[in-house]
């Protein structure tokens, strides 16, 4: 009986060893497959980078290519994760864009949808959020969970008046509602149309008359607000231009293929 038990134990041990060997083989296969997938993604990324930055020195610089590949990897890793991952994406994009020349930056924005899993308009939004956190306009713990709300708040806080009004209304908080931010944006727009300040204009005029000092503050605020608004319009126009450039490239390529007799 003891011999039978000993034999059974040896058989069980061999079975366990066989299972362990099989698991090691499977783990090795998984690691190999993961390594192959990483290599495939890197090769694909290099090809896209060469095409996006074609004709620019950066496309022939191995160090810069590795830098863009690293940023692309971080962005893909965070894309689709928890909502706050948009800050990590924005920081990565901001750091990357600060290393690019204006011409390289325009190329990156035109090719954004090929390099990343989103369009150039999203690049602008993520960067705006990251810049707002870095500049202290929105402390990171108070960043809204929804990227669209965070972006709208960041835009509203670009100038001193927006920051002041948002602080007065306690809107710089992580649970701020989209409707609250929309109301802030609307009031700021209305204030700019009325001369720049959302204050009691009558009281300001009375104070100016009482002191004999003209109320020049309104005109200064109006100029600052106009400057910020023009910069915003410029950025939005640049983003739209990048979208148009990308669409034009795609249509031109489709036309080239069609004229060559190949069905698209």
Short mmCIF file of C-alpha atoms in Angstrom, two decimals:
data_model
loop_
_atom_site.label_atom_id
_atom_site.label_comp_id
_atom_site.label_asym_id
_atom_site.label_seq_id
_atom_site.Cartn_x
_atom_site.Cartn_y
_atom_site.Cartn_z
CA UNK A 1 0.00 0.00 0.00
CA UNK A 2 2.81 2.38 0.88
CA UNK A 3 4.46 1.61 -2.46
CA UNK A 4 1.21 2.46 -4.23
CA UNK A 5 0.97 5.75 -2.35
CA UNK A 6 4.59 6.57 -3.16
CA UNK A 7 3.98 5.83 -6.83
CA UNK A 8 0.88 7.96 -6.89
CA UNK A 9 2.79 10.81 -5.23
CA UNK A 10 5.56 10.58 -7.82
CA UNK A 11 2.99 10.56 -10.60
CA UNK A 12 1.27 13.61 -9.16
CA UNK A 13 4.62 15.37 -8.85
CA UNK A 14 5.41 14.66 -12.48
CA UNK A 15 1.99 15.98 -13.46
CA UNK A 16 2.61 19.17 -11.51
CA UNK A 17 6.02 19.56 -13.15
CA UNK A 18 4.42 19.09 -16.55
CA UNK A 19 1.78 21.73 -15.75
CA UNK A 20 4.51 24.08 -14.57
CA UNK A 21 6.48 23.53 -17.76
CA UNK A 22 3.36 24.18 -19.82
CA UNK A 23 2.69 27.42 -17.92
CA UNK A 24 6.27 28.52 -18.46
CA UNK A 25 5.91 27.85 -22.16
CA UNK A 26 2.65 29.79 -22.31
CA UNK A 27 4.18 32.68 -20.38
CA UNK A 28 7.14 32.66 -22.74
CA UNK A 29 4.78 32.67 -25.72
CA UNK A 30 2.85 35.61 -24.25
CA UNK A 31 6.04 37.58 -23.63
CA UNK A 32 7.22 36.85 -27.14
CA UNK A 33 3.87 37.91 -28.56
CA UNK A 34 3.91 41.12 -26.50
CA UNK A 35 7.44 41.90 -27.66
CA UNK A 36 6.41 41.33 -31.27
CA UNK A 37 3.38 43.61 -30.85
CA UNK A 38 5.52 46.36 -29.31
CA UNK A 39 7.98 46.08 -32.21
CA UNK A 40 5.13 46.21 -34.71
CA UNK A 41 3.69 49.34 -33.10
CA UNK A 42 7.10 51.02 -33.03
CA UNK A 43 7.75 50.20 -36.68
CA UNK A 44 4.31 51.53 -37.58
CA UNK A 45 4.96 54.65 -35.51
CA UNK A 46 8.31 55.28 -37.23
CA UNK A 47 6.68 55.00 -40.63
CA UNK A 48 3.95 57.47 -39.67
CA UNK A 49 6.50 59.90 -38.20
CA UNK A 50 8.57 59.79 -41.40
CA UNK A 51 5.43 60.55 -43.43
CA UNK A 52 4.07 63.27 -41.12
CA UNK A 53 7.40 65.09 -40.85
CA UNK A 54 8.54 64.37 -44.42
CA UNK A 55 10.99 66.98 -45.66
CA UNK A 56 11.85 68.23 -42.16
CA UNK A 57 15.17 67.51 -40.39
CA UNK A 58 13.36 65.93 -37.45
CA UNK A 59 12.38 62.97 -39.67
CA UNK A 60 16.07 62.03 -40.00
CA UNK A 61 16.99 62.53 -36.34
CA UNK A 62 16.89 59.19 -34.44
CA UNK A 63 16.81 60.90 -31.02
CA UNK A 64 13.84 63.08 -31.96
CA UNK A 65 12.04 60.11 -33.51
CA UNK A 66 12.50 58.14 -30.26
CA UNK A 67 11.15 61.15 -28.35
CA UNK A 68 8.00 61.29 -30.47
CA UNK A 69 7.60 57.50 -30.27
CA UNK A 70 7.82 57.75 -26.47
CA UNK A 71 5.18 60.47 -26.37
CA UNK A 72 2.96 58.45 -28.71
CA UNK A 73 3.31 55.39 -26.49
CA UNK A 74 2.34 57.35 -23.33
CA UNK A 75 -0.68 58.85 -25.11
CA UNK A 76 -1.94 55.49 -26.39
CA UNK A 77 -1.39 53.96 -22.95
CA UNK A 78 -3.52 56.64 -21.27
CA UNK A 79 -6.17 56.92 -23.97
CA UNK A 80 -9.35 55.23 -22.80
CA UNK A 81 -8.28 55.02 -19.16
CA UNK A 82 -9.83 56.92 -16.28
CA UNK A 83 -11.10 60.40 -17.12
CA UNK A 84 -8.15 62.13 -15.42
CA UNK A 85 -5.77 60.48 -17.91
CA UNK A 86 -6.44 63.42 -20.22
CA UNK A 87 -4.11 65.49 -18.02
CA UNK A 88 -1.25 63.02 -18.56
CA UNK A 89 -1.94 63.14 -22.30
CA UNK A 90 -2.00 66.94 -22.24
CA UNK A 91 1.27 67.14 -20.32
CA UNK A 92 2.94 64.77 -22.75
CA UNK A 93 1.73 66.77 -25.74
CA UNK A 94 2.70 70.07 -24.16
CA UNK A 95 6.22 68.87 -23.40
CA UNK A 96 6.59 67.46 -26.90
CA UNK A 97 5.31 70.56 -28.68
CA UNK A 98 7.66 72.78 -26.72
CA UNK A 99 10.60 70.92 -28.29
CA UNK A 100 9.32 71.40 -31.85
CA UNK A 101 9.97 74.27 -34.21
CA UNK A 102 6.89 76.16 -35.53
CA UNK A 103 7.10 74.24 -38.81
CA UNK A 104 7.43 70.89 -37.02
CA UNK A 105 4.52 71.79 -34.74
CA UNK A 106 2.32 72.53 -37.76
CA UNK A 107 3.31 69.17 -39.26
CA UNK A 108 2.44 67.40 -36.02
CA UNK A 109 -0.97 69.07 -35.89
CA UNK A 110 -1.72 68.21 -39.51
CA UNK A 111 -0.79 64.57 -38.84
CA UNK A 112 -2.32 64.36 -35.36
CA UNK A 113 -5.03 61.87 -36.31
CA UNK A 114 -2.36 59.54 -37.74
CA UNK A 115 0.08 59.85 -34.85
CA UNK A 116 -2.53 59.69 -32.07
CA UNK A 117 -6.00 58.22 -31.52
CA UNK A 118 -7.65 61.67 -31.81
CA UNK A 119 -7.71 64.78 -33.99
CA UNK A 120 -5.79 68.04 -33.82
CA UNK A 121 -8.72 69.81 -32.14
CA UNK A 122 -8.33 67.37 -29.24
CA UNK A 123 -4.60 68.08 -29.13
CA UNK A 124 -5.38 71.77 -28.59
CA UNK A 125 -7.85 70.98 -25.81
CA UNK A 126 -5.56 68.60 -23.93
CA UNK A 127 -2.66 71.07 -24.17
CA UNK A 128 -4.84 73.93 -22.91
CA UNK A 129 -5.82 71.87 -19.85
CA UNK A 130 -2.22 70.88 -19.11
CA UNK A 131 -1.07 74.49 -19.48
CA UNK A 132 -3.80 75.69 -17.11
CA UNK A 133 -2.64 73.21 -14.45
CA UNK A 134 1.03 74.04 -14.95
CA UNK A 135 0.38 77.79 -14.70
CA UNK A 136 -1.67 77.32 -11.54
CA UNK A 137 -4.97 78.50 -13.00
CA UNK A 138 -6.50 75.15 -12.03
CA UNK A 139 -4.79 73.25 -9.18
CA UNK A 140 -4.54 69.59 -10.15
CA UNK A 141 -6.72 68.33 -7.24
CA UNK A 142 -9.46 70.72 -8.42
CA UNK A 143 -9.38 69.65 -12.06
CA UNK A 144 -12.88 68.65 -13.27
CA UNK A 145 -13.22 64.97 -14.11
CA UNK A 146 -14.72 65.58 -17.56
CA UNK A 147 -12.16 66.82 -20.07
CA UNK A 148 -14.74 69.00 -21.88
CA UNK A 149 -15.60 70.84 -18.66
CA UNK A 150 -11.92 71.12 -17.74
CA UNK A 151 -11.16 72.61 -21.16
CA UNK A 152 -13.97 75.16 -21.00
CA UNK A 153 -12.90 76.19 -17.51
CA UNK A 154 -9.26 76.49 -18.58
CA UNK A 155 -10.29 78.74 -21.48
CA UNK A 156 -12.40 80.92 -19.20
CA UNK A 157 -9.46 81.37 -16.82
CA UNK A 158 -7.08 82.65 -19.48
CA UNK A 159 -7.45 86.28 -18.40
CA UNK A 160 -7.47 87.96 -15.02
CA UNK A 161 -11.19 88.78 -15.10
CA UNK A 162 -12.18 85.20 -15.80
CA UNK A 163 -10.00 83.98 -12.95
CA UNK A 164 -11.44 86.58 -10.59
CA UNK A 165 -15.05 85.82 -11.47
CA UNK A 166 -14.54 82.04 -11.26
CA UNK A 167 -12.94 82.45 -7.83
CA UNK A 168 -15.81 84.63 -6.62
CA UNK A 169 -18.31 82.00 -7.78
CA UNK A 170 -16.26 79.07 -6.38
CA UNK A 171 -16.08 77.40 -9.79
CA UNK A 172 -12.49 76.16 -9.54
CA UNK A 173 -13.38 72.80 -8.07
CA UNK A 174 -13.36 69.22 -9.32
CA UNK A 175 -17.14 68.77 -9.12
CA UNK A 176 -18.06 71.95 -10.98
CA UNK A 177 -20.97 71.42 -13.36
CA UNK A 178 -20.79 72.12 -17.08
CA UNK A 179 -23.77 74.48 -16.82
CA UNK A 180 -21.88 76.60 -14.26
CA UNK A 181 -18.89 76.94 -16.55
CA UNK A 182 -21.15 77.77 -19.50
CA UNK A 183 -22.74 80.56 -17.45
CA UNK A 184 -19.27 81.91 -16.63
CA UNK A 185 -18.28 81.90 -20.30
CA UNK A 186 -21.52 83.64 -21.26
CA UNK A 187 -21.07 86.35 -18.64
CA UNK A 188 -17.49 86.93 -19.72
CA UNK A 189 -18.58 87.28 -23.36
CA UNK A 190 -21.36 89.69 -22.41
CA UNK A 191 -18.96 91.70 -20.24
CA UNK A 192 -16.50 92.04 -23.11
CA UNK A 193 -19.20 93.27 -25.44
CA UNK A 194 -20.23 95.85 -22.84
CA UNK A 195 -16.70 97.17 -22.43
CA UNK A 196 -14.67 94.58 -20.61
CA UNK A 197 -15.77 94.49 -16.97
CA UNK A 198 -18.59 92.61 -15.28
CA UNK A 199 -19.03 95.11 -12.47
CA UNK A 200 -21.43 97.84 -11.41
CA UNK A 201 -20.60 100.38 -14.11
CA UNK A 202 -22.74 103.08 -12.48
CA UNK A 203 -20.75 102.84 -9.25
CA UNK A 204 -17.51 103.07 -11.18
CA UNK A 205 -18.70 106.16 -13.04
CA UNK A 206 -19.85 107.80 -9.81
CA UNK A 207 -16.48 107.12 -8.22
CA UNK A 208 -14.73 108.63 -11.22
CA UNK A 209 -16.90 111.74 -11.04
CA UNK A 210 -16.37 112.12 -7.29
CA UNK A 211 -12.60 111.90 -7.56
CA UNK A 212 -12.32 113.78 -10.83
CA UNK A 213 -10.21 110.92 -12.24
CA UNK A 214 -11.47 109.43 -15.54
CA UNK A 215 -12.40 105.78 -15.35
CA UNK A 216 -9.68 104.44 -17.66
CA UNK A 217 -9.79 100.94 -16.13
CA UNK A 218 -12.68 99.89 -18.35
CA UNK A 219 -10.78 100.64 -21.56
CA UNK A 220 -7.71 98.75 -20.29
CA UNK A 221 -9.81 95.75 -19.41
CA UNK A 222 -11.54 95.94 -22.77
CA UNK A 223 -8.20 95.95 -24.57
CA UNK A 224 -6.91 93.02 -22.52
CA UNK A 225 -10.10 91.08 -23.12
CA UNK A 226 -9.93 91.82 -26.83
CA UNK A 227 -6.31 90.66 -26.90
CA UNK A 228 -7.23 87.36 -25.23
CA UNK A 229 -10.22 86.92 -27.54
CA UNK A 230 -8.09 87.51 -30.63
CA UNK A 231 -5.53 84.99 -29.41
CA UNK A 232 -8.30 82.47 -28.87
CA UNK A 233 -9.67 83.08 -32.35
CA UNK A 234 -6.17 82.72 -33.78
CA UNK A 235 -5.66 79.36 -32.02
CA UNK A 236 -9.05 78.11 -33.17
CA UNK A 237 -8.33 79.24 -36.72
CA UNK A 238 -4.97 77.45 -36.63
CA UNK A 239 -6.67 74.26 -35.45
CA UNK A 240 -9.28 74.57 -38.20
CA UNK A 241 -6.56 75.21 -40.78
CA UNK A 242 -4.77 72.04 -39.66
CA UNK A 243 -8.02 70.08 -40.10
CA UNK A 244 -8.47 71.53 -43.59
CA UNK A 245 -4.87 70.69 -44.51
CA UNK A 246 -5.37 67.12 -43.40
CA UNK A 247 -8.64 66.79 -45.34
CA UNK A 248 -7.01 68.29 -48.42
CA UNK A 249 -4.16 65.79 -48.24
CA UNK A 250 -6.61 62.88 -47.95
CA UNK A 251 -8.79 64.09 -50.85
CA UNK A 252 -5.72 64.77 -53.01
CA UNK A 253 -4.46 61.23 -52.39
CA UNK A 254 -7.88 59.75 -53.20
CA UNK A 255 -8.00 61.81 -56.39
CA UNK A 256 -4.49 60.65 -57.36
CA UNK A 257 -5.50 57.03 -56.91
CA UNK A 258 -8.79 57.50 -58.80
CA UNK A 259 -7.08 59.21 -61.72
CA UNK A 260 -4.64 56.32 -61.87
CA UNK A 261 -7.53 53.99 -62.57
CA UNK A 262 -7.72 52.43 -59.11
CA UNK A 263 -11.12 52.34 -57.45
CA UNK A 264 -11.33 54.04 -54.02
#
